[in-house]
Amino acid sequence: MKVKAPGRINLIGEHTDYNDGFVLPFAINKYVEVSINQSEIYEFESKTFNNIVKLERLEKTNSWADYIIGILTILNKQGFKIPPVRISVDSNIPVGSGLSSSAALEVASCFALSEYFNLGLSKLDIAKISREAEASFVGVKCGIMDQFVSAFGKKDHAIFLDTMTLAYEYVPLDLKGFEIFVVDSKVKHELSSSEYNLRRKECEMVLEKLKKRSFRELLFEDLRLLDGVLYKRARHVLEENERVLKTIKALEVKDFEEVGRLLFESHKSLKELYEVSCEETDFIVDSLKKFEGVLGARMVGGGFGGGVIVLAKEGTLEKIKKELSENYLNKFKKMLDFYELDSSDGVHVVFKG
Ligand code: GLA
């Protein structure tokens, strides 16, 4: 049995998913493929890393295999009693570029196990179990956006997800005449997961201070009661939620100039209010502003490096690639990578048997 789960890109709605907010991601045409067979012991093979992890029993390995081991551990905790398996992984999702290679690995593994052992898990179960594996086993207390979109993705559509209720709508993504691509800064700063967990903590402190149970109860006028870091974090979340709604409206009338403007605005907020950007991604976004054809750009995912999503008129990437790469190389002594992205379907079986 072989299954395939996509990575994702988030158009807008960053650092809102663990704050009961809105997100607008889409599944992309880059995938993790997982093959599964029964075995005497646990065996996890990564074709990408050319590495095999063998275990007699499930335990943390501090390696890529922890994403799968996390899934097996959660399933066993839920009473499924999965026997030892051999899982082999192949992926073309670049690691550390904000395209959620880890969520795709979790979702693919969970779905493969469900199909192989007839566990009868729904897509929502798979998204929730995958998030739980990342939060409680791997240790990054992420929201549900990445796993949700890898499970529920739909070609030619983004997903408007309300992370409080998990209600969702497919938003048509008709990009004729335009393109979306990612510029990979090729840096991932060490502090990314500790700072991520710290942002969560700060947002909890906002709620404590204002005596609210959810960010959804917060109004703009409540911001007056906050100052310093807590003010900045809360303001970002409230404004970013608004930007998601505005982006959906703009997409409906194909106003891509407006979508682009909102992307630039989101980046500014992630940089100045939420403070999860870094010198490299700021440089990329600032440089992009100067090129004709670029409508908008912002850092994606958790931050502290990784990728920048760009919305541009069709053909722009080809024209700007060389100059942007040279400028970045001169400044940071690193080569950029570029990925042209298309939307795709969520997790599915490639072949049974
Ligand atoms: C990471 C997490 C997501 C989300 C983003 C920020 O990708 O896995 O749940 O919080 O960061 O929007």
Short mmCIF file of C-alpha atoms and ligand atoms in Angstrom, two decimals:
data_model
loop_
_atom_site.label_atom_id
_atom_site.label_comp_id
_atom_site.label_asym_id
_atom_site.label_seq_id
_atom_site.Cartn_x
_atom_site.Cartn_y
_atom_site.Cartn_z
CA MET A 1 0.00 0.00 0.00
CA LYS A 2 1.30 3.40 -0.97
CA VAL A 3 -0.23 6.79 -0.07
CA LYS A 4 0.69 10.37 -0.81
CA ALA A 5 0.17 13.56 1.27
CA PRO A 6 0.92 17.10 0.07
CA GLY A 7 2.85 19.89 1.75
CA ARG A 8 1.11 23.24 2.07
CA ILE A 9 1.60 26.92 1.65
CA ASN A 10 -0.33 29.41 3.69
CA LEU A 11 -1.57 32.30 1.60
CA ILE A 12 -2.41 34.38 4.66
CA GLY A 13 -3.36 33.98 8.33
CA GLU A 14 0.00 33.38 10.02
CA HIS A 15 0.29 32.58 13.73
CA THR A 16 -3.47 32.66 14.06
CA ASP A 17 -4.21 28.90 14.07
CA TYR A 18 -3.36 28.37 17.75
CA ASN A 19 -5.30 31.52 18.61
CA ASP A 20 -8.72 30.31 17.43
CA GLY A 21 -8.23 32.43 14.30
CA PHE A 22 -8.62 32.19 10.53
CA VAL A 23 -6.17 30.74 8.00
CA LEU A 24 -6.17 30.46 4.22
CA PRO A 25 -3.69 27.78 3.13
CA PHE A 26 -3.66 25.45 0.14
CA ALA A 27 -2.16 22.00 -0.45
CA ILE A 28 0.73 22.11 -2.94
CA ASN A 29 2.06 19.90 -5.70
CA LYS A 30 4.93 18.60 -3.57
CA TYR A 31 4.41 15.40 -1.64
CA VAL A 32 5.50 12.83 0.88
CA GLU A 33 4.88 9.26 -0.28
CA VAL A 34 4.62 6.50 2.29
CA SER A 35 4.64 2.72 1.65
CA ILE A 36 3.64 0.38 4.43
CA ASN A 37 4.12 -3.34 5.10
CA GLN A 38 3.86 -5.53 8.17
CA SER A 39 7.20 -6.49 9.73
CA GLU A 40 8.87 -8.28 12.70
CA ILE A 41 10.21 -5.03 14.17
CA TYR A 42 9.57 -1.34 13.51
CA GLU A 43 11.52 -0.17 10.50
CA PHE A 44 11.42 3.36 9.13
CA GLU A 45 13.25 4.15 5.94
CA SER A 46 13.78 7.59 4.43
CA LYS A 47 14.79 7.43 0.78
CA THR A 48 15.38 11.19 0.85
CA PHE A 49 17.85 11.05 3.76
CA ASN A 50 19.15 7.58 2.80
CA ASN A 51 18.60 6.45 6.36
CA ILE A 52 16.93 3.50 8.14
CA VAL A 53 15.77 3.55 11.77
CA LYS A 54 15.08 0.11 13.33
CA LEU A 55 13.38 -0.25 16.70
CA GLU A 56 12.19 -3.16 18.86
CA ARG A 57 9.70 -0.88 20.58
CA LEU A 58 8.40 2.64 20.07
CA GLU A 59 10.57 5.34 21.60
CA LYS A 60 11.84 8.79 20.75
CA THR A 61 14.87 8.81 18.43
CA ASN A 62 15.38 12.56 17.94
CA SER A 63 15.43 11.94 14.21
CA TRP A 64 13.04 12.47 11.28
CA ALA A 65 11.42 9.12 12.21
CA ASP A 66 9.88 10.71 15.33
CA TYR A 67 7.04 12.10 13.22
CA ILE A 68 5.98 8.52 12.37
CA ILE A 69 6.78 7.13 15.82
CA GLY A 70 4.65 9.95 17.26
CA ILE A 71 1.69 8.85 15.11
CA LEU A 72 2.08 5.19 16.16
CA THR A 73 2.37 6.21 19.81
CA ILE A 74 -0.81 8.32 19.68
CA LEU A 75 -2.73 5.58 17.82
CA ASN A 76 -1.68 3.01 20.42
CA LYS A 77 -2.69 5.38 23.21
CA GLN A 78 -6.10 5.63 21.58
CA GLY A 79 -6.35 1.83 21.83
CA PHE A 80 -5.59 0.80 18.24
CA LYS A 81 -2.73 -1.65 19.08
CA ILE A 82 -0.78 -1.36 15.84
CA PRO A 83 1.66 -4.28 15.28
CA PRO A 84 5.25 -3.57 14.10
CA VAL A 85 5.39 -2.16 10.59
CA ARG A 86 7.89 -1.21 7.94
CA ILE A 87 7.27 2.29 6.63
CA SER A 88 9.25 3.66 3.75
CA VAL A 89 9.20 7.39 2.96
CA ASP A 90 10.02 9.35 -0.16
CA SER A 91 9.53 13.12 -0.34
CA ASN A 92 10.13 16.06 -2.64
CA ILE A 93 9.03 18.71 -0.12
CA PRO A 94 12.06 20.80 0.82
CA VAL A 95 12.73 20.59 4.57
CA GLY A 96 12.78 23.80 6.62
CA SER A 97 11.33 26.05 3.93
CA GLY A 98 7.92 26.57 5.53
CA LEU A 99 6.14 24.06 3.26
CA SER A 100 5.23 21.63 6.05
CA SER A 101 7.18 18.54 5.12
CA SER A 102 6.68 17.27 8.68
CA ALA A 103 2.88 17.65 8.65
CA ALA A 104 2.77 15.85 5.29
CA LEU A 105 4.84 13.00 6.75
CA GLU A 106 2.52 12.74 9.76
CA VAL A 107 -0.64 12.84 7.66
CA ALA A 108 0.70 10.33 5.11
CA SER A 109 1.79 7.92 7.86
CA CYS A 110 -1.46 8.21 9.78
CA PHE A 111 -3.58 7.74 6.65
CA ALA A 112 -1.43 4.79 5.47
CA LEU A 113 -1.86 3.08 8.86
CA SER A 114 -5.59 3.72 8.82
CA GLU A 115 -6.02 2.29 5.31
CA TYR A 116 -3.68 -0.68 5.86
CA PHE A 117 -5.22 -1.78 9.15
CA ASN A 118 -8.77 -0.61 8.35
CA LEU A 119 -8.87 1.75 11.33
CA GLY A 120 -11.66 3.75 9.71
CA LEU A 121 -10.19 7.16 10.58
CA SER A 122 -11.80 10.23 8.99
CA LYS A 123 -9.72 13.06 7.49
CA LEU A 124 -10.50 15.11 10.58
CA ASP A 125 -9.28 12.28 12.86
CA ILE A 126 -6.10 12.10 10.80
CA ALA A 127 -5.50 15.85 11.02
CA LYS A 128 -6.07 15.83 14.79
CA ILE A 129 -3.91 12.76 15.49
CA SER A 130 -1.13 14.22 13.32
CA ARG A 131 -1.22 17.54 15.16
CA GLU A 132 -1.19 15.73 18.47
CA ALA A 133 1.88 13.70 17.40
CA GLU A 134 3.75 16.90 16.56
CA ALA A 135 2.68 18.75 19.71
CA SER A 136 2.99 16.06 22.36
CA PHE A 137 5.58 13.69 20.89
CA VAL A 138 7.88 15.86 18.77
CA GLY A 139 7.36 18.87 21.06
CA VAL A 140 6.37 21.77 18.78
CA LYS A 141 3.06 23.00 20.13
CA CYS A 142 1.71 23.80 16.67
CA GLY A 143 -1.83 24.63 15.61
CA ILE A 144 -3.84 22.41 13.28
CA MET A 145 -3.47 24.32 10.01
CA ASP A 146 -0.71 22.26 8.37
CA GLN A 147 -2.13 18.83 9.11
CA PHE A 148 -5.66 19.96 8.25
CA VAL A 149 -4.77 21.23 4.80
CA SER A 150 -2.57 18.22 4.01
CA ALA A 151 -5.60 16.03 4.74
CA PHE A 152 -8.38 18.19 3.23
CA GLY A 153 -6.60 19.95 0.32
CA LYS A 154 -8.42 20.35 -3.00
CA LYS A 155 -6.91 21.18 -6.38
CA ASP A 156 -7.57 24.76 -7.56
CA HIS A 157 -8.81 25.76 -4.13
CA ALA A 158 -7.50 27.27 -0.92
CA ILE A 159 -9.11 26.31 2.39
CA PHE A 160 -10.65 28.98 4.57
CA LEU A 161 -10.45 27.35 7.98
CA ASP A 162 -11.88 28.66 11.21
CA THR A 163 -9.48 27.05 13.68
CA MET A 164 -11.88 27.60 16.56
CA THR A 165 -14.77 25.54 15.19
CA LEU A 166 -12.85 23.67 12.46
CA ALA A 167 -15.55 24.74 10.01
CA TYR A 168 -14.03 25.18 6.57
CA GLU A 169 -14.85 26.34 3.07
CA TYR A 170 -13.06 25.78 -0.21
CA VAL A 171 -12.16 29.10 -1.84
CA PRO A 172 -11.59 28.92 -5.63
CA LEU A 173 -8.04 29.85 -6.56
CA ASP A 174 -8.08 30.91 -10.19
CA LEU A 175 -4.62 32.27 -10.86
CA LYS A 176 -4.85 32.69 -14.64
CA GLY A 177 -2.32 35.37 -15.65
CA PHE A 178 -0.64 35.24 -12.22
CA GLU A 179 1.76 32.96 -10.37
CA ILE A 180 2.61 31.98 -6.83
CA PHE A 181 6.12 30.90 -5.97
CA VAL A 182 8.28 30.48 -2.91
CA VAL A 183 11.73 31.95 -2.41
CA ASP A 184 13.57 29.70 0.04
CA SER A 185 15.99 31.70 2.19
CA LYS A 186 17.84 28.44 2.96
CA VAL A 187 18.24 29.45 6.59
CA LYS A 188 16.44 28.03 9.59
CA HIS A 189 17.51 29.71 12.78
CA GLU A 190 17.96 27.45 15.80
CA LEU A 191 15.54 29.39 17.96
CA SER A 192 12.56 28.72 15.69
CA SER A 193 10.84 26.07 17.83
CA SER A 194 11.60 27.66 21.22
CA GLU A 195 10.40 31.07 19.96
CA TYR A 196 7.30 29.40 18.51
CA ASN A 197 6.37 27.95 21.87
CA LEU A 198 7.14 31.31 23.50
CA ARG A 199 4.72 33.10 21.13
CA ARG A 200 2.02 30.65 22.21
CA LYS A 201 2.76 31.40 25.83
CA GLU A 202 2.61 35.16 25.22
CA CYS A 203 -0.79 34.77 23.54
CA GLU A 204 -2.03 32.79 26.54
CA MET A 205 -0.80 35.65 28.73
CA VAL A 206 -2.89 38.08 26.66
CA LEU A 207 -6.00 36.03 27.40
CA GLU A 208 -5.15 35.76 31.09
CA LYS A 209 -4.60 39.48 31.36
CA LEU A 210 -7.86 40.32 29.62
CA LYS A 211 -9.73 37.50 31.35
CA LYS A 212 -10.92 35.99 28.07
CA ARG A 213 -11.18 32.35 27.11
CA SER A 214 -10.50 32.81 23.43
CA PHE A 215 -8.93 35.33 21.08
CA ARG A 216 -12.27 35.40 19.32
CA GLU A 217 -13.73 37.27 22.27
CA LEU A 218 -11.13 40.01 21.85
CA LEU A 219 -12.11 43.33 20.31
CA PHE A 220 -9.82 45.99 18.90
CA GLU A 221 -10.77 48.26 21.78
CA ASP A 222 -9.38 45.67 24.26
CA LEU A 223 -5.91 46.43 22.89
CA ARG A 224 -5.91 49.62 24.99
CA LEU A 225 -5.59 47.46 28.07
CA LEU A 226 -2.34 45.91 26.87
CA ASP A 227 1.14 47.23 26.36
CA GLY A 228 4.58 46.14 25.21
CA VAL A 229 5.00 42.66 23.78
CA LEU A 230 1.47 41.50 24.68
CA TYR A 231 -0.06 44.49 22.85
CA LYS A 232 2.00 43.75 19.76
CA ARG A 233 1.18 40.02 19.68
CA ALA A 234 -2.55 40.60 20.19
CA ARG A 235 -2.74 43.34 17.59
CA HIS A 236 -1.08 41.10 15.02
CA VAL A 237 -3.58 38.30 15.63
CA LEU A 238 -6.63 40.59 15.38
CA GLU A 239 -5.41 42.35 12.26
CA GLU A 240 -4.21 39.14 10.60
CA ASN A 241 -7.68 37.62 11.02
CA GLU A 242 -9.14 40.66 9.28
CA ARG A 243 -6.61 40.31 6.50
CA VAL A 244 -7.73 36.72 5.90
CA LEU A 245 -11.32 37.89 5.42
CA LYS A 246 -10.22 40.74 3.15
CA THR A 247 -8.09 38.35 1.07
CA ILE A 248 -11.07 36.06 0.51
CA LYS A 249 -13.17 39.02 -0.66
CA ALA A 250 -10.37 40.16 -2.99
CA LEU A 251 -9.98 36.64 -4.44
CA GLU A 252 -13.71 36.51 -5.14
CA VAL A 253 -13.44 39.53 -7.43
CA LYS A 254 -9.96 38.53 -8.67
CA ASP A 255 -8.40 41.69 -7.25
CA PHE A 256 -4.85 40.33 -7.09
CA GLU A 257 -3.34 43.78 -6.49
CA GLU A 258 -5.29 43.88 -3.22
CA VAL A 259 -4.24 40.32 -2.30
CA GLY A 260 -0.64 41.34 -2.88
CA ARG A 261 -1.00 44.44 -0.75
CA LEU A 262 -2.39 42.30 2.09
CA LEU A 263 0.58 39.93 1.81
CA PHE A 264 3.04 42.82 2.21
CA GLU A 265 1.01 44.10 5.15
CA SER A 266 1.05 40.67 6.77
CA HIS A 267 4.83 40.51 6.48
CA LYS A 268 5.23 43.92 8.08
CA SER A 269 3.08 42.77 10.98
CA LEU A 270 4.95 39.47 11.37
CA LYS A 271 8.19 41.43 11.41
CA GLU A 272 7.27 44.36 13.63
CA LEU A 273 4.44 43.12 15.84
CA TYR A 274 4.81 39.35 16.06
CA GLU A 275 8.61 39.47 15.63
CA VAL A 276 9.04 36.11 13.94
CA SER A 277 10.82 37.31 10.84
CA CYS A 278 14.60 37.49 10.33
CA GLU A 279 17.16 39.51 8.39
CA GLU A 280 17.22 37.09 5.47
CA THR A 281 13.46 36.91 4.84
CA ASP A 282 13.12 40.69 5.40
CA PHE A 283 15.80 41.24 2.78
CA ILE A 284 13.98 38.99 0.30
CA VAL A 285 10.63 40.73 0.84
CA ASP A 286 12.18 44.20 0.59
CA SER A 287 14.08 43.28 -2.58
CA LEU A 288 10.93 41.83 -4.16
CA LYS A 289 9.10 45.14 -3.68
CA LYS A 290 11.42 46.71 -6.24
CA PHE A 291 10.67 44.27 -9.06
CA GLU A 292 7.98 44.95 -11.62
CA GLY A 293 5.29 42.27 -11.69
CA VAL A 294 5.56 41.39 -8.00
CA LEU A 295 2.22 42.10 -6.30
CA GLY A 296 2.98 40.91 -2.79
CA ALA A 297 5.21 38.76 -0.62
CA ARG A 298 5.59 37.63 2.97
CA MET A 299 7.36 35.08 5.11
CA VAL A 300 5.43 31.82 5.58
CA GLY A 301 5.06 29.31 8.40
CA GLY A 302 6.58 29.58 11.85
CA GLY A 303 9.28 32.06 10.80
CA PHE A 304 12.95 32.64 11.74
CA GLY A 305 13.98 31.69 8.23
CA GLY A 306 12.30 29.37 5.77
CA GLY A 307 10.38 30.56 2.74
CA VAL A 308 8.78 33.69 1.37
CA ILE A 309 5.55 33.34 -0.62
CA VAL A 310 5.29 35.62 -3.63
CA LEU A 311 2.25 36.57 -5.69
CA ALA A 312 3.23 37.97 -9.08
CA LYS A 313 2.13 38.44 -12.66
CA GLU A 314 2.81 35.35 -14.76
CA GLY A 315 6.41 35.14 -15.99
CA THR A 316 7.85 37.32 -13.21
CA LEU A 317 9.90 34.59 -11.51
CA GLU A 318 11.92 33.92 -14.68
CA LYS A 319 12.73 37.62 -14.99
CA ILE A 320 13.83 38.30 -11.42
CA LYS A 321 15.48 35.01 -10.39
CA LYS A 322 19.01 35.86 -11.45
CA GLU A 323 19.20 39.35 -9.98
CA LEU A 324 17.58 38.38 -6.70
CA SER A 325 19.88 35.35 -6.33
CA GLU A 326 22.99 37.44 -6.98
CA ASN A 327 21.99 40.12 -4.49
CA TYR A 328 21.24 37.51 -1.83
CA LEU A 329 24.47 35.65 -2.50
CA ASN A 330 26.48 38.86 -2.15
CA LYS A 331 24.84 39.72 1.14
CA PHE A 332 24.41 36.36 2.87
CA LYS A 333 26.82 34.07 0.98
CA LYS A 334 23.99 31.63 0.33
CA MET A 335 22.13 30.45 -2.76
CA LEU A 336 18.39 30.94 -2.88
CA ASP A 337 16.03 28.22 -4.07
CA PHE A 338 12.79 28.90 -5.93
CA TYR A 339 9.71 26.68 -6.09
CA GLU A 340 6.84 27.30 -8.47
CA LEU A 341 3.71 26.12 -6.75
CA ASP A 342 0.37 24.80 -7.84
CA SER A 343 -2.54 23.68 -5.69
CA SER A 344 -3.30 20.00 -5.22
CA ASP A 345 -5.57 17.47 -3.56
CA GLY A 346 -5.13 16.26 0.01
CA VAL A 347 -3.91 12.85 1.16
CA HIS A 348 -4.92 9.88 -0.99
CA VAL A 349 -4.04 6.29 -1.88
CA VAL A 350 -1.55 5.83 -4.74
CA PHE A 351 -2.01 2.05 -4.89
CA LYS A 352 -3.56 -0.61 -2.69
CA GLY A 353 -1.99 -3.99 -2.04
C1 GLA B 1 3.83 26.43 11.84
C2 GLA B 1 2.79 25.61 12.61
C3 GLA B 1 1.37 26.02 12.22
C4 GLA B 1 1.18 27.52 12.30
C5 GLA B 1 2.33 28.26 11.60
C6 GLA B 1 2.26 29.75 11.81
O1 GLA B 1 3.78 26.11 10.48
O2 GLA B 1 2.97 24.24 12.36
O3 GLA B 1 0.44 25.34 13.03
O4 GLA B 1 1.06 27.93 13.63
O5 GLA B 1 3.60 27.82 12.03
O6 GLA B 1 1.12 30.26 11.23
#
